[in-house]
Amino acid sequence: MTRTGAVPAPVRAKAVGFLRLGKARIYHHEYSWLLAVLLLRLDGHLGGRIAPVLLLLLAVVLLQWSGGAADDLGGFRDGSDARNYAGRPPRTRAKKPLVTGVLSESEAVVFGVVCWVGSVVAGLLAVVLVDGPVPWAAVALLLVTQVAAVQYSTGLKTSYRPLGLELSIFGILGGLALTPYWIVAGGVTAEALLVSALFGLWFLMVVCHGNASDRRGDAAVSRRTLAVLLPPRGYDVVLCLLPVAGLALLTALFTTTRIDTALAVAVVPVVVVQAVQLHAGVRRRDWRRARFLGLVALDLGCLGLAAAIALS
């Protein structure tokens, strides 16, 4: 600290760089934990289990940061981030601290490893502190999710394989939503499964529209996303099918579970915004706007689900 109490500019730049590396601005990951907590409350499992619940929140946050660091390391090493962000405004390029040189590769590695170890420790400690038996399958899913999150762009590079990116996003984000409930409750319900699937699918809609924008850069480094493998019109079909699948899951949630059907009004905004997202992407080819609308839809959808669960 300086005499005036201000944080020195180099230190502040590093701190901001680490937050950007971990994609802390994408707070949407934490909706997974919020939805799990509301489902636990609905089923009467919350009670005094505050410590394991808070530790699972910490595990989610640290996993997001470690996964973000691993993703940026992969994109930096193969040059795809440099290609995809070339020519973009400085404010946009600043989101990639390795590309701009704010952080070194070794700093990113240390940050990612520390966050990942912290996530695993927090998750296992939560399992130990749960008052009651925890299914081994729930613990296994948590660990698989944690391992898969850092194999996305490094290690096994699952996102570089056909369907690997899409299945990883859906599986990892769905797992983030399901495991906190499963670990604390000791079992799963139809509501928990459907909410988890919706969370993973809505996140996938954001990423898939972003992949359309990154098609050339990903193709140059053999990252075989569906946007790269399919012709543009074929990929448009995939983008149109995703919200249809989401609508089917919403219909099942509000017609076959304990969630009051009348509360489906809370998720009408997400359906509307996803239609606008398709128009921006598939119709107008404005992929960056479509990705932004996907995040808006994710906000509206998760908050709508939260309201419906809380009021049930």
Tab-separated table of C-alpha atoms in Angstrom:
chain	number	residue	atom	x	y	z
A	1	MET	CA	0.000	0.000	0.000
A	2	THR	CA	1.130	3.570	-0.624
A	3	ARG	CA	1.045	6.299	2.036
A	4	THR	CA	-2.315	7.500	0.745
A	5	GLY	CA	-3.735	4.005	1.125
A	6	ALA	CA	-4.171	3.466	-2.606
A	7	VAL	CA	-3.238	0.117	-4.118
A	8	PRO	CA	-0.203	0.486	-6.429
A	9	ALA	CA	-1.161	0.353	-10.104
A	10	PRO	CA	0.960	-2.762	-10.907
A	11	VAL	CA	-0.612	-4.686	-8.019
A	12	ARG	CA	-4.089	-3.572	-9.025
A	13	ALA	CA	-3.434	-4.587	-12.633
A	14	LYS	CA	-2.315	-8.061	-11.529
A	15	ALA	CA	-5.349	-8.501	-9.264
A	16	VAL	CA	-7.722	-7.487	-12.054
A	17	GLY	CA	-5.800	-9.760	-14.431
A	18	PHE	CA	-6.332	-12.779	-12.167
A	19	LEU	CA	-10.043	-12.025	-11.885
A	20	ARG	CA	-10.261	-11.798	-15.665
A	21	LEU	CA	-8.260	-14.989	-16.039
A	22	GLY	CA	-10.750	-16.808	-13.806
A	23	LYS	CA	-13.661	-15.240	-15.719
A	24	ALA	CA	-15.033	-13.873	-12.462
A	25	ARG	CA	-17.239	-11.514	-14.489
A	26	ILE	CA	-19.274	-14.558	-15.548
A	27	TYR	CA	-21.048	-14.722	-12.193
A	28	HIS	CA	-23.693	-16.917	-13.792
A	29	HIS	CA	-21.899	-20.077	-12.619
A	30	GLU	CA	-23.044	-19.347	-9.080
A	31	TYR	CA	-26.694	-19.683	-10.084
A	32	SER	CA	-26.074	-23.440	-9.981
A	33	TRP	CA	-25.468	-23.248	-6.234
A	34	LEU	CA	-28.410	-20.884	-5.636
A	35	LEU	CA	-30.840	-23.202	-7.407
A	36	ALA	CA	-29.517	-26.191	-5.469
A	37	VAL	CA	-29.983	-24.341	-2.166
A	38	LEU	CA	-33.556	-23.379	-3.044
A	39	LEU	CA	-34.340	-26.989	-3.961
A	40	LEU	CA	-32.834	-28.143	-0.659
A	41	ARG	CA	-35.043	-25.648	1.149
A	42	LEU	CA	-38.093	-26.814	-0.795
A	43	ASP	CA	-37.428	-30.404	0.274
A	44	GLY	CA	-36.621	-29.519	3.886
A	45	HIS	CA	-32.982	-30.633	3.654
A	46	LEU	CA	-31.332	-27.300	4.407
A	47	GLY	CA	-31.845	-27.069	8.164
A	48	GLY	CA	-28.585	-26.416	9.991
A	49	ARG	CA	-26.329	-27.676	7.199
A	50	ILE	CA	-24.913	-24.235	6.528
A	51	ALA	CA	-21.209	-25.154	6.693
A	52	PRO	CA	-21.249	-27.814	3.930
A	53	VAL	CA	-23.528	-25.643	1.797
A	54	LEU	CA	-21.142	-22.668	2.024
A	55	LEU	CA	-18.158	-24.912	1.327
A	56	LEU	CA	-19.888	-26.160	-1.818
A	57	LEU	CA	-20.346	-22.541	-2.906
A	58	LEU	CA	-16.613	-22.009	-2.406
A	59	ALA	CA	-15.935	-25.155	-4.431
A	60	VAL	CA	-18.094	-23.838	-7.294
A	61	VAL	CA	-16.373	-20.431	-7.319
A	62	LEU	CA	-12.846	-21.859	-7.196
A	63	LEU	CA	-13.675	-24.421	-9.877
A	64	GLN	CA	-14.917	-21.637	-12.149
A	65	TRP	CA	-11.658	-19.732	-11.620
A	66	SER	CA	-9.451	-22.771	-12.218
A	67	GLY	CA	-11.456	-23.765	-15.292
A	68	GLY	CA	-11.240	-20.226	-16.656
A	69	ALA	CA	-7.473	-20.201	-16.151
A	70	ALA	CA	-7.074	-23.584	-17.850
A	71	ASP	CA	-9.214	-22.467	-20.783
A	72	ASP	CA	-7.175	-19.294	-21.289
A	73	LEU	CA	-3.922	-21.232	-20.991
A	74	GLY	CA	-5.054	-23.573	-23.753
A	75	GLY	CA	-6.175	-20.694	-25.970
A	76	PHE	CA	-2.935	-18.812	-25.335
A	77	ARG	CA	-0.672	-21.765	-26.040
A	78	ASP	CA	-2.275	-22.761	-29.333
A	79	GLY	CA	-2.747	-19.175	-30.490
A	80	SER	CA	-6.528	-19.374	-30.894
A	81	ASP	CA	-7.166	-16.521	-28.436
A	82	ALA	CA	-4.695	-14.286	-30.252
A	83	ARG	CA	-6.476	-15.026	-33.552
A	84	ASN	CA	-10.005	-14.693	-32.196
A	85	TYR	CA	-9.280	-11.419	-30.387
A	86	ALA	CA	-7.144	-9.824	-33.089
A	87	GLY	CA	-8.593	-6.488	-34.168
A	88	ARG	CA	-11.090	-6.317	-31.329
A	89	PRO	CA	-11.339	-3.188	-29.162
A	90	PRO	CA	-8.786	-2.862	-26.299
A	91	ARG	CA	-11.604	-3.253	-23.772
A	92	THR	CA	-12.465	-6.638	-25.258
A	93	ARG	CA	-8.836	-7.783	-25.564
A	94	ALA	CA	-8.315	-6.890	-21.902
A	95	LYS	CA	-10.465	-9.906	-21.017
A	96	LYS	CA	-7.514	-12.078	-22.063
A	97	PRO	CA	-4.681	-11.117	-19.656
A	98	LEU	CA	-2.314	-13.696	-21.149
A	99	VAL	CA	-2.751	-12.277	-24.634
A	100	THR	CA	-2.239	-8.698	-23.414
A	101	GLY	CA	0.773	-9.672	-21.283
A	102	VAL	CA	-0.724	-8.555	-17.965
A	103	LEU	CA	-0.093	-12.067	-16.609
A	104	SER	CA	2.664	-14.526	-17.449
A	105	GLU	CA	2.038	-18.149	-18.331
A	106	SER	CA	3.632	-19.334	-15.075
A	107	GLU	CA	1.413	-17.003	-13.029
A	108	ALA	CA	-1.644	-18.393	-14.768
A	109	VAL	CA	-0.555	-21.972	-14.065
A	110	VAL	CA	-0.009	-21.278	-10.357
A	111	PHE	CA	-3.352	-19.484	-10.082
A	112	GLY	CA	-5.194	-22.318	-11.815
A	113	VAL	CA	-3.568	-25.060	-9.733
A	114	VAL	CA	-4.171	-23.280	-6.425
A	115	CYS	CA	-7.832	-22.630	-7.274
A	116	TRP	CA	-8.380	-26.205	-8.438
A	117	VAL	CA	-6.837	-27.739	-5.323
A	118	GLY	CA	-8.896	-25.341	-3.209
A	119	SER	CA	-12.068	-26.430	-5.017
A	120	VAL	CA	-11.375	-30.123	-4.431
A	121	VAL	CA	-10.509	-29.571	-0.761
A	122	ALA	CA	-13.631	-27.448	-0.175
A	123	GLY	CA	-15.834	-30.043	-1.876
A	124	LEU	CA	-14.419	-32.981	0.078
A	125	LEU	CA	-14.608	-31.061	3.352
A	126	ALA	CA	-18.280	-30.341	2.623
A	127	VAL	CA	-18.844	-34.084	2.143
A	128	VAL	CA	-17.227	-34.793	5.520
A	129	LEU	CA	-19.341	-32.179	7.300
A	130	VAL	CA	-22.704	-33.336	5.916
A	131	ASP	CA	-24.782	-34.765	8.752
A	132	GLY	CA	-25.717	-38.079	7.222
A	133	PRO	CA	-24.599	-40.529	4.541
A	134	VAL	CA	-23.453	-39.072	1.230
A	135	PRO	CA	-23.866	-41.264	-1.887
A	136	TRP	CA	-20.535	-42.220	-3.389
A	137	ALA	CA	-21.988	-41.527	-6.804
A	138	ALA	CA	-22.534	-37.881	-5.792
A	139	VAL	CA	-18.929	-37.561	-4.626
A	140	ALA	CA	-17.726	-39.232	-7.822
A	141	LEU	CA	-19.775	-36.827	-9.959
A	142	LEU	CA	-18.325	-33.862	-8.074
A	143	LEU	CA	-14.757	-35.084	-8.650
A	144	VAL	CA	-15.413	-35.916	-12.315
A	145	THR	CA	-16.860	-32.427	-12.805
A	146	GLN	CA	-13.812	-30.865	-11.161
A	147	VAL	CA	-11.372	-32.879	-13.274
A	148	ALA	CA	-13.323	-32.299	-16.506
A	149	ALA	CA	-13.399	-28.526	-15.940
A	150	VAL	CA	-9.613	-28.252	-16.291
A	151	GLN	CA	-9.336	-30.751	-19.166
A	152	TYR	CA	-11.494	-28.568	-21.419
A	153	SER	CA	-8.660	-26.734	-23.208
A	154	THR	CA	-5.582	-28.320	-21.621
A	155	GLY	CA	-4.583	-31.891	-20.814
A	156	LEU	CA	-7.104	-34.075	-22.619
A	157	LYS	CA	-8.401	-31.011	-24.493
A	158	THR	CA	-11.933	-32.341	-24.615
A	159	SER	CA	-13.217	-29.189	-26.322
A	160	TYR	CA	-10.972	-29.924	-29.330
A	161	ARG	CA	-12.696	-33.237	-30.077
A	162	PRO	CA	-15.944	-33.649	-32.048
A	163	LEU	CA	-18.869	-32.971	-29.670
A	164	GLY	CA	-16.343	-32.683	-26.828
A	165	LEU	CA	-16.948	-28.988	-26.249
A	166	GLU	CA	-20.715	-29.260	-26.313
A	167	LEU	CA	-20.887	-32.322	-24.066
A	168	SER	CA	-18.328	-30.847	-21.667
A	169	ILE	CA	-20.231	-27.585	-21.238
A	170	PHE	CA	-23.557	-29.341	-20.711
A	171	GLY	CA	-22.087	-31.985	-18.391
A	172	ILE	CA	-19.846	-29.738	-16.296
A	173	LEU	CA	-22.434	-27.011	-15.767
A	174	GLY	CA	-25.210	-29.518	-15.188
A	175	GLY	CA	-22.984	-31.292	-12.673
A	176	LEU	CA	-22.308	-28.020	-10.875
A	177	ALA	CA	-26.047	-27.603	-10.381
A	178	LEU	CA	-26.766	-31.190	-9.358
A	179	THR	CA	-23.935	-32.132	-6.996
A	180	PRO	CA	-24.604	-29.589	-4.197
A	181	TYR	CA	-28.188	-30.846	-3.929
A	182	TRP	CA	-27.250	-34.518	-4.237
A	183	ILE	CA	-24.472	-34.330	-1.642
A	184	VAL	CA	-26.533	-32.550	1.018
A	185	ALA	CA	-29.892	-34.250	0.350
A	186	GLY	CA	-28.426	-37.722	-0.101
A	187	GLY	CA	-30.525	-38.350	-3.207
A	188	VAL	CA	-31.906	-36.753	-6.347
A	189	THR	CA	-35.400	-35.675	-7.361
A	190	ALA	CA	-37.050	-35.004	-10.706
A	191	GLU	CA	-36.905	-31.276	-9.926
A	192	ALA	CA	-33.157	-31.402	-9.270
A	193	LEU	CA	-32.455	-33.346	-12.456
A	194	LEU	CA	-34.561	-31.074	-14.678
A	195	VAL	CA	-33.199	-27.851	-13.164
A	196	SER	CA	-29.632	-29.121	-13.575
A	197	ALA	CA	-30.275	-30.047	-17.206
A	198	LEU	CA	-31.775	-26.605	-17.885
A	199	PHE	CA	-28.794	-24.865	-16.326
A	200	GLY	CA	-26.349	-26.841	-18.448
A	201	LEU	CA	-28.411	-26.324	-21.607
A	202	TRP	CA	-28.809	-22.566	-21.112
A	203	PHE	CA	-25.062	-22.190	-20.622
A	204	LEU	CA	-24.497	-24.256	-23.752
A	205	MET	CA	-26.646	-21.805	-25.735
A	206	VAL	CA	-24.285	-18.987	-24.727
A	207	VAL	CA	-21.176	-20.925	-25.708
A	208	CYS	CA	-22.564	-22.247	-28.998
A	209	HIS	CA	-23.332	-18.742	-30.268
A	210	GLY	CA	-19.841	-17.670	-29.229
A	211	ASN	CA	-18.394	-20.627	-31.147
A	212	ALA	CA	-19.999	-19.334	-34.345
A	213	SER	CA	-18.055	-16.100	-33.895
A	214	ASP	CA	-14.819	-18.022	-33.221
A	215	ARG	CA	-15.236	-20.465	-36.118
A	216	ARG	CA	-12.136	-19.394	-38.088
A	217	GLY	CA	-9.794	-19.166	-35.116
A	218	ASP	CA	-10.943	-22.532	-33.765
A	219	ALA	CA	-10.576	-24.198	-37.171
A	220	ALA	CA	-7.009	-22.881	-37.465
A	221	VAL	CA	-5.974	-24.762	-34.301
A	222	SER	CA	-8.058	-27.901	-35.016
A	223	ARG	CA	-10.618	-27.158	-32.313
A	224	ARG	CA	-13.422	-29.207	-33.839
A	225	THR	CA	-16.519	-27.593	-32.412
A	226	LEU	CA	-19.840	-28.182	-34.134
A	227	ALA	CA	-19.533	-24.654	-35.520
A	228	VAL	CA	-16.341	-25.782	-37.279
A	229	LEU	CA	-17.507	-29.251	-38.339
A	230	LEU	CA	-20.925	-28.305	-39.725
A	231	PRO	CA	-21.748	-26.021	-42.647
A	232	PRO	CA	-23.240	-22.698	-41.509
A	233	ARG	CA	-26.832	-23.675	-42.276
A	234	GLY	CA	-26.407	-27.034	-40.590
A	235	TYR	CA	-25.109	-25.290	-37.496
A	236	ASP	CA	-28.114	-22.967	-37.615
A	237	VAL	CA	-30.320	-26.033	-37.200
A	238	VAL	CA	-28.405	-26.995	-34.055
A	239	LEU	CA	-28.830	-23.495	-32.643
A	240	CYS	CA	-32.569	-23.671	-33.312
A	241	LEU	CA	-32.909	-27.077	-31.662
A	242	LEU	CA	-31.296	-25.968	-28.386
A	243	PRO	CA	-34.114	-23.630	-27.262
A	244	VAL	CA	-36.651	-26.239	-28.387
A	245	ALA	CA	-34.972	-28.716	-26.042
A	246	GLY	CA	-35.030	-26.073	-23.315
A	247	LEU	CA	-38.746	-25.508	-23.804
A	248	ALA	CA	-39.337	-29.259	-23.531
A	249	LEU	CA	-37.436	-29.385	-20.230
A	250	LEU	CA	-39.371	-26.384	-18.899
A	251	THR	CA	-42.644	-28.035	-19.869
A	252	ALA	CA	-41.650	-31.200	-18.023
A	253	LEU	CA	-40.579	-29.221	-14.953
A	254	PHE	CA	-43.855	-27.324	-14.657
A	255	THR	CA	-46.190	-30.192	-15.547
A	256	THR	CA	-44.674	-33.346	-14.016
A	257	THR	CA	-43.109	-32.129	-10.754
A	258	ARG	CA	-44.212	-30.394	-7.573
A	259	ILE	CA	-43.424	-26.964	-9.036
A	260	ASP	CA	-46.752	-25.130	-9.439
A	261	THR	CA	-47.757	-24.957	-13.109
A	262	ALA	CA	-49.037	-21.389	-12.642
A	263	LEU	CA	-45.503	-20.305	-11.739
A	264	ALA	CA	-44.353	-21.072	-15.299
A	265	VAL	CA	-45.070	-17.397	-15.963
A	266	ALA	CA	-41.762	-16.696	-14.204
A	267	VAL	CA	-39.796	-18.290	-17.059
A	268	VAL	CA	-41.681	-16.758	-19.977
A	269	PRO	CA	-39.036	-13.980	-20.311
A	270	VAL	CA	-36.240	-16.498	-20.940
A	271	VAL	CA	-38.198	-18.063	-23.820
A	272	VAL	CA	-38.762	-14.619	-25.359
A	273	VAL	CA	-35.104	-13.565	-25.054
A	274	GLN	CA	-33.905	-16.855	-26.530
A	275	ALA	CA	-36.105	-16.184	-29.564
A	276	VAL	CA	-34.482	-12.754	-29.891
A	277	GLN	CA	-31.083	-14.424	-29.511
A	278	LEU	CA	-31.824	-16.729	-32.430
A	279	HIS	CA	-32.860	-13.762	-34.561
A	280	ALA	CA	-29.617	-11.933	-33.740
A	281	GLY	CA	-27.459	-14.968	-34.469
A	282	VAL	CA	-29.095	-17.183	-37.060
A	283	ARG	CA	-30.932	-14.412	-38.900
A	284	ARG	CA	-28.591	-11.410	-38.627
A	285	ARG	CA	-25.250	-13.170	-38.067
A	286	ASP	CA	-24.501	-10.853	-35.136
A	287	TRP	CA	-22.871	-13.549	-33.034
A	288	ARG	CA	-21.457	-11.302	-30.323
A	289	ARG	CA	-24.873	-9.803	-29.648
A	290	ALA	CA	-26.371	-13.292	-29.686
A	291	ARG	CA	-23.850	-14.427	-27.079
A	292	PHE	CA	-24.680	-11.421	-24.893
A	293	LEU	CA	-28.392	-12.175	-25.217
A	294	GLY	CA	-27.610	-15.729	-24.145
A	295	LEU	CA	-26.185	-14.399	-20.887
A	296	VAL	CA	-29.279	-12.212	-20.430
A	297	ALA	CA	-31.460	-15.268	-21.013
A	298	LEU	CA	-29.377	-17.205	-18.477
A	299	ASP	CA	-29.989	-14.450	-15.918
A	300	LEU	CA	-33.712	-14.375	-16.591
A	301	GLY	CA	-34.048	-18.137	-16.683
A	302	CYS	CA	-32.187	-18.808	-13.443
A	303	LEU	CA	-33.926	-15.990	-11.589
A	304	GLY	CA	-37.270	-17.197	-12.934
A	305	LEU	CA	-36.550	-20.739	-11.757
A	306	ALA	CA	-35.398	-19.391	-8.405
A	307	ALA	CA	-38.672	-17.487	-7.976
A	308	ALA	CA	-40.765	-20.505	-8.998
A	309	ILE	CA	-38.943	-22.830	-6.598
A	310	ALA	CA	-39.067	-20.327	-3.733
A	311	LEU	CA	-42.802	-19.789	-4.178
A	312	SER	CA	-43.687	-23.479	-4.488
